[in-house]
Coordinates of C-alpha atoms and ligand atoms in Angstrom, one line a residue:
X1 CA 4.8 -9.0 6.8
X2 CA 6.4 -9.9 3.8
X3 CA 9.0 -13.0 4.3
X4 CA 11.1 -14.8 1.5
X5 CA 10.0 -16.1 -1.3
X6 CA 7.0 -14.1 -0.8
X7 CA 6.5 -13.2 -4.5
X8 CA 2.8 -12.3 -4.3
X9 CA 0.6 -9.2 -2.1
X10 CA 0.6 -9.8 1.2
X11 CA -2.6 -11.0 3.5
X12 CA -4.6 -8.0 3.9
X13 CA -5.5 -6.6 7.3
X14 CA -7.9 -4.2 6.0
X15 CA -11.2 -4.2 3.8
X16 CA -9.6 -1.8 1.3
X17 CA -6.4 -4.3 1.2
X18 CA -8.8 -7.1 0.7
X19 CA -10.6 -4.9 -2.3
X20 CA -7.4 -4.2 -3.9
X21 CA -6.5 -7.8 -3.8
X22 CA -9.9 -8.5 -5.4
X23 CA -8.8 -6.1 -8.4
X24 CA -5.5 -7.3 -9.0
X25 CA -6.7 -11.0 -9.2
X26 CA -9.7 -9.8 -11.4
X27 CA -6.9 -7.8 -13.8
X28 CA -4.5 -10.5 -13.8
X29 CA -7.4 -13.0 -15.1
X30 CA -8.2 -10.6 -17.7
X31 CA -3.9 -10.3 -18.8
X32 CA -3.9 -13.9 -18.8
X33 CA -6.6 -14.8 -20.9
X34 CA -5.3 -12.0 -23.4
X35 CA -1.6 -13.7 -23.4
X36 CA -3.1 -16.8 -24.0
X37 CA -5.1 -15.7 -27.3
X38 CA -2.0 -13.3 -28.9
X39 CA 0.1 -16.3 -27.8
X40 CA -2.0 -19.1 -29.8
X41 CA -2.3 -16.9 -32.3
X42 CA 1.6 -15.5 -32.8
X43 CA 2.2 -19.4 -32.7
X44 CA -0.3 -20.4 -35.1
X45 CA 1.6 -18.0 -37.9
X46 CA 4.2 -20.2 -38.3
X47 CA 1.4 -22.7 -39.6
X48 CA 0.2 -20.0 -42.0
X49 CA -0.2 -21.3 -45.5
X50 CA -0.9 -18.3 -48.0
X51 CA -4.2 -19.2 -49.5
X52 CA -6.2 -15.8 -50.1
X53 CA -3.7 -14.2 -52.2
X54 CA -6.0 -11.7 -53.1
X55 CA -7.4 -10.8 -49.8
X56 CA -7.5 -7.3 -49.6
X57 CA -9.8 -5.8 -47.0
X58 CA -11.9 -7.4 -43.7
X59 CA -14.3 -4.9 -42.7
X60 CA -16.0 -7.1 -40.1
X61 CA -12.7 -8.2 -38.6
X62 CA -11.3 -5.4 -38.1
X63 CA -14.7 -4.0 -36.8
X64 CA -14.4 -6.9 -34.0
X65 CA -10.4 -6.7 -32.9
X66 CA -11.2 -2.4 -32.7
X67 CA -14.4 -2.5 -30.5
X68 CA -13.2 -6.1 -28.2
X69 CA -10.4 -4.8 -26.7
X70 CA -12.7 -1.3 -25.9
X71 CA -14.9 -3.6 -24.2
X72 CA -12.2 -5.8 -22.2
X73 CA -10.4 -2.6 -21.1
X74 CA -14.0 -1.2 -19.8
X75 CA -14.0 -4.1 -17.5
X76 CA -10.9 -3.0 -16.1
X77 CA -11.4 0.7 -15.9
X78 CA -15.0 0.5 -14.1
X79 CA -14.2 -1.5 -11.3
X80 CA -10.6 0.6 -11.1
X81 CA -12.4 3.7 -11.0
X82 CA -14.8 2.3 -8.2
X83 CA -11.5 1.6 -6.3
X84 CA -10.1 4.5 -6.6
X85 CA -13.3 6.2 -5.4
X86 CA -13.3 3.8 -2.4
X87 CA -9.9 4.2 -1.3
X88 CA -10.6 8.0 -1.6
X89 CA -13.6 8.1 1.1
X90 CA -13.1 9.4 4.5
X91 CA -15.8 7.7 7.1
X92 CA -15.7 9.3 10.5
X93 CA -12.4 8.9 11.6
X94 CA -11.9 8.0 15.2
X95 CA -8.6 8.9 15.4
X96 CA -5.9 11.0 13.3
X97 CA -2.6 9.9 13.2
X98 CA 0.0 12.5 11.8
X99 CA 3.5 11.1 10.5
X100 CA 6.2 13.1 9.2
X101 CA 9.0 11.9 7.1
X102 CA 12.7 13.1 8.1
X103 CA 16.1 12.1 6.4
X104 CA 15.6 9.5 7.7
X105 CA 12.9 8.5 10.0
X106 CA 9.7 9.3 10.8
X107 CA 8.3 11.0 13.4
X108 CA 4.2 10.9 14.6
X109 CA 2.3 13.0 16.5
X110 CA -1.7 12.1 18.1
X111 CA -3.3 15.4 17.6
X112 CA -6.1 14.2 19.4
X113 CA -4.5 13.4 22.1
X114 CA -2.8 16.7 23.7
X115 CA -0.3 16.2 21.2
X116 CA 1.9 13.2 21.9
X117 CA 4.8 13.1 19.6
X118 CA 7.1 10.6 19.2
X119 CA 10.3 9.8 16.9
X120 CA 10.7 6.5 15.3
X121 CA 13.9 5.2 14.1
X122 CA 15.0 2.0 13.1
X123 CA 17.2 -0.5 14.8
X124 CA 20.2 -1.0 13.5
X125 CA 21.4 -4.9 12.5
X126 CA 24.1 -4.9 15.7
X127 CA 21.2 -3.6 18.0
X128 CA 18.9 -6.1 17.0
X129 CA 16.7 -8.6 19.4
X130 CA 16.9 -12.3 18.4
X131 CA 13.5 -12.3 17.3
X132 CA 13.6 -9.1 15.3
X133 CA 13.4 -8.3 11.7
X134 CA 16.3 -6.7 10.5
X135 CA 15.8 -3.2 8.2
X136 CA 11.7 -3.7 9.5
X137 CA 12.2 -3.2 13.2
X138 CA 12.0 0.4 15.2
X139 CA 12.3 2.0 18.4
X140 CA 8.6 3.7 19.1
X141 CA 6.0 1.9 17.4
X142 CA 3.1 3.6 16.1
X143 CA 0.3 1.9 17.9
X144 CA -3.2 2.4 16.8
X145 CA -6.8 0.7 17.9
X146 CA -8.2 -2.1 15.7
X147 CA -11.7 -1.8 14.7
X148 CA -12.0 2.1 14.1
X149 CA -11.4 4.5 11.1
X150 CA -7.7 6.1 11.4
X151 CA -7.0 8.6 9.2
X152 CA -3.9 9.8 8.3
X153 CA -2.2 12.9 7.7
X154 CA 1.2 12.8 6.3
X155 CA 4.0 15.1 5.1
X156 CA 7.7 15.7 5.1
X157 CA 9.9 18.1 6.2
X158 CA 13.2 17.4 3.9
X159 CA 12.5 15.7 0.9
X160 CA 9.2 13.5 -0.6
X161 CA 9.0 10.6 1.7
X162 CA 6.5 7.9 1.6
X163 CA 4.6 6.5 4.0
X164 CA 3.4 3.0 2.9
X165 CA 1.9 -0.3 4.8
X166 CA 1.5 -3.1 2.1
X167 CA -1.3 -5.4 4.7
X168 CA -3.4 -1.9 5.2
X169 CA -3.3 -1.0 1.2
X170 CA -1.6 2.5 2.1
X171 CA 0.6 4.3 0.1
X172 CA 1.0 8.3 0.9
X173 CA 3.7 10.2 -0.1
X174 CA 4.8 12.7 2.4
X175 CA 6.1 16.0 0.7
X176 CA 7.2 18.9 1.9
X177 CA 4.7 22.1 2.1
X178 CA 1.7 19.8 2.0
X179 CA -0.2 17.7 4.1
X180 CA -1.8 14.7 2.5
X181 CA -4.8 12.4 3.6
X182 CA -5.5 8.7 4.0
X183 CA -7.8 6.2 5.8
X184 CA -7.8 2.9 6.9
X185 CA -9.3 0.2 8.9
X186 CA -7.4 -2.6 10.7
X187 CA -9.3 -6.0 11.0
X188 CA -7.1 -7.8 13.2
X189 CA -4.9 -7.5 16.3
X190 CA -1.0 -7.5 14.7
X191 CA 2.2 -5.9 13.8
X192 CA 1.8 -4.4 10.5
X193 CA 5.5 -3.3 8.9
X194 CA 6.1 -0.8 6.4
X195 CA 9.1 1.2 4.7
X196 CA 9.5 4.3 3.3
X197 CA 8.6 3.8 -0.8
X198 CA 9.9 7.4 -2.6
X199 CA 13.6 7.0 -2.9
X200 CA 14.6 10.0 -0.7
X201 CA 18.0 10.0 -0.1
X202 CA 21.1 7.6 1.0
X203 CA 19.2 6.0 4.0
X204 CA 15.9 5.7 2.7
X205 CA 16.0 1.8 2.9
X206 CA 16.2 2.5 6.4
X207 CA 12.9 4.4 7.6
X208 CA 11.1 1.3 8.3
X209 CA 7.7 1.5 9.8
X210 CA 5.7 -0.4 12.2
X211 CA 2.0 -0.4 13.3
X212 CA 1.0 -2.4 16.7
X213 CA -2.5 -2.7 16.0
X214 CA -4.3 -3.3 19.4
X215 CA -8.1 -3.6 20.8
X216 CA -9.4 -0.2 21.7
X217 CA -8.9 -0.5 25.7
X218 CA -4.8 -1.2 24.7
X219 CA -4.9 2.0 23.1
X220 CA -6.6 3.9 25.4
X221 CA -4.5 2.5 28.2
X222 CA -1.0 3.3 26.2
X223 CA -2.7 6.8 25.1
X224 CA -3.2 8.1 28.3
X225 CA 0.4 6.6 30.0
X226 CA 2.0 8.8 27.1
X227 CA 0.3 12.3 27.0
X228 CA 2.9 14.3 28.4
X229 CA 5.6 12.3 27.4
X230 CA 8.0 14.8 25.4
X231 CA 9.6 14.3 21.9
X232 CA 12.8 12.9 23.0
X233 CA 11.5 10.5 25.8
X234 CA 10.3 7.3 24.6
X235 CA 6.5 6.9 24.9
X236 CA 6.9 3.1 25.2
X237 CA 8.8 3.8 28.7
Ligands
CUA301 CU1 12.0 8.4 3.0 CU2 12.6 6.9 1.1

């Protein structure tokens, strides 16, 4: 979870997180040392004396500041691209999580699991526990096993929600008439927070969302307590 003063990504909790990460450090690098160079040499003009008065053409210069920055921005595309592939890739899914976005909450259901379907709202500042985060909190949490391929399915049934985790390097949008696909893999036990990110209407600061990630067993344990719980019953009761 993010916390103040937190200007940077937050630690991943899953390998494609953990990619991502690698690609915005490697990209940053790259803006740097490019700042750096049009910097020194912006500041070096003021220096300029005007010898070469009858400089008219640079054929080999101008070949070399055309093709560089071709080359430099190859060495961003590439591994971009390779992200992009890898976020794509569905492997085997172990379990398929559905969430809905709602003006303004979400609701989930387990598909694989005789359909248990839940609403999720968030708790409201003079509700909140001592030790909870205000605007991150909810009432059902989403729990899902750690270790296994989850896929996502998400969609809306008002407006474009979106359903993002910063730690698991999701970002979905939910729209209406469509059902969209994601995967991911958590690497650690945890609460993983969210919020909605697709400004959908008056309350959408306050759709938060939070993932108890939990060893397999957990799951399966809290899974089977909640089968036939109904959509208004809590399925943490
Ligand atoms: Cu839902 Cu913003």
């Amino acid at each position: 979870m993010s916390t103040w003063a937190n200007l940077g990504l937050q630690d991943s909790a899953s390998p494609l997180m953990e990619q991502l990460i690698f690609f915005h450090d490697h990209a940053l690098l790259i803006l740097v040392m490019i700042t750096v160079l049009v910097g020194y040499l912006m500041f070096m003009l003021f220096f300029n004396s005007y010898i070469n008065r009858f400089l008219l053409h640079g054929q080999l210069i101008e070949m070399i500041w055309t093709i560089l920055p071709a080359i430099i921005l190859l060495f961003i595309a590439l591994p971009s691209l390779r992200l992009l592939y890898l976020l794509d890739e569905i492997n085997e899914p172990s379990v398929t999580l559905k969430s809905i976005g709602h003006q303004w909450y979400w609701s989930y259901e387990y598909s694989d699991f005789n359909n248990v379907e839940f609403d999720s709202y968030m708790i409201p500042t003079n509700e909140l526990e001592n030790d909870g985060f205000r605007l991150l909190d909810v009432d059902n949490r989403i729990v899902l096993p750690m270790n296994s391929q989850i896929r996502i399915l998400v969609t809306a049934a008002d407006v474009i929600h979106s359903w993002t985790i910063p730690a698991l390097g999701v970002k979905v949008d939910g729209t209406p008439g469509r059902l969209n696909q994601t995967n991911f893999f958590m690497n650690r036990p945890g609460l993983f927070y969210g919020q909605c990110s697709e400004i959908c209407g008056a309350n959408h600061s306050f759709m938060p969302i939070v993932i108890e990630s939990v060893p397999v067993n957990n799951f399966i344990k809290w899974i089977s307590n909640n089968v036939n719980s109904s959509v208004d019953e809590s399925p943490l009761t």
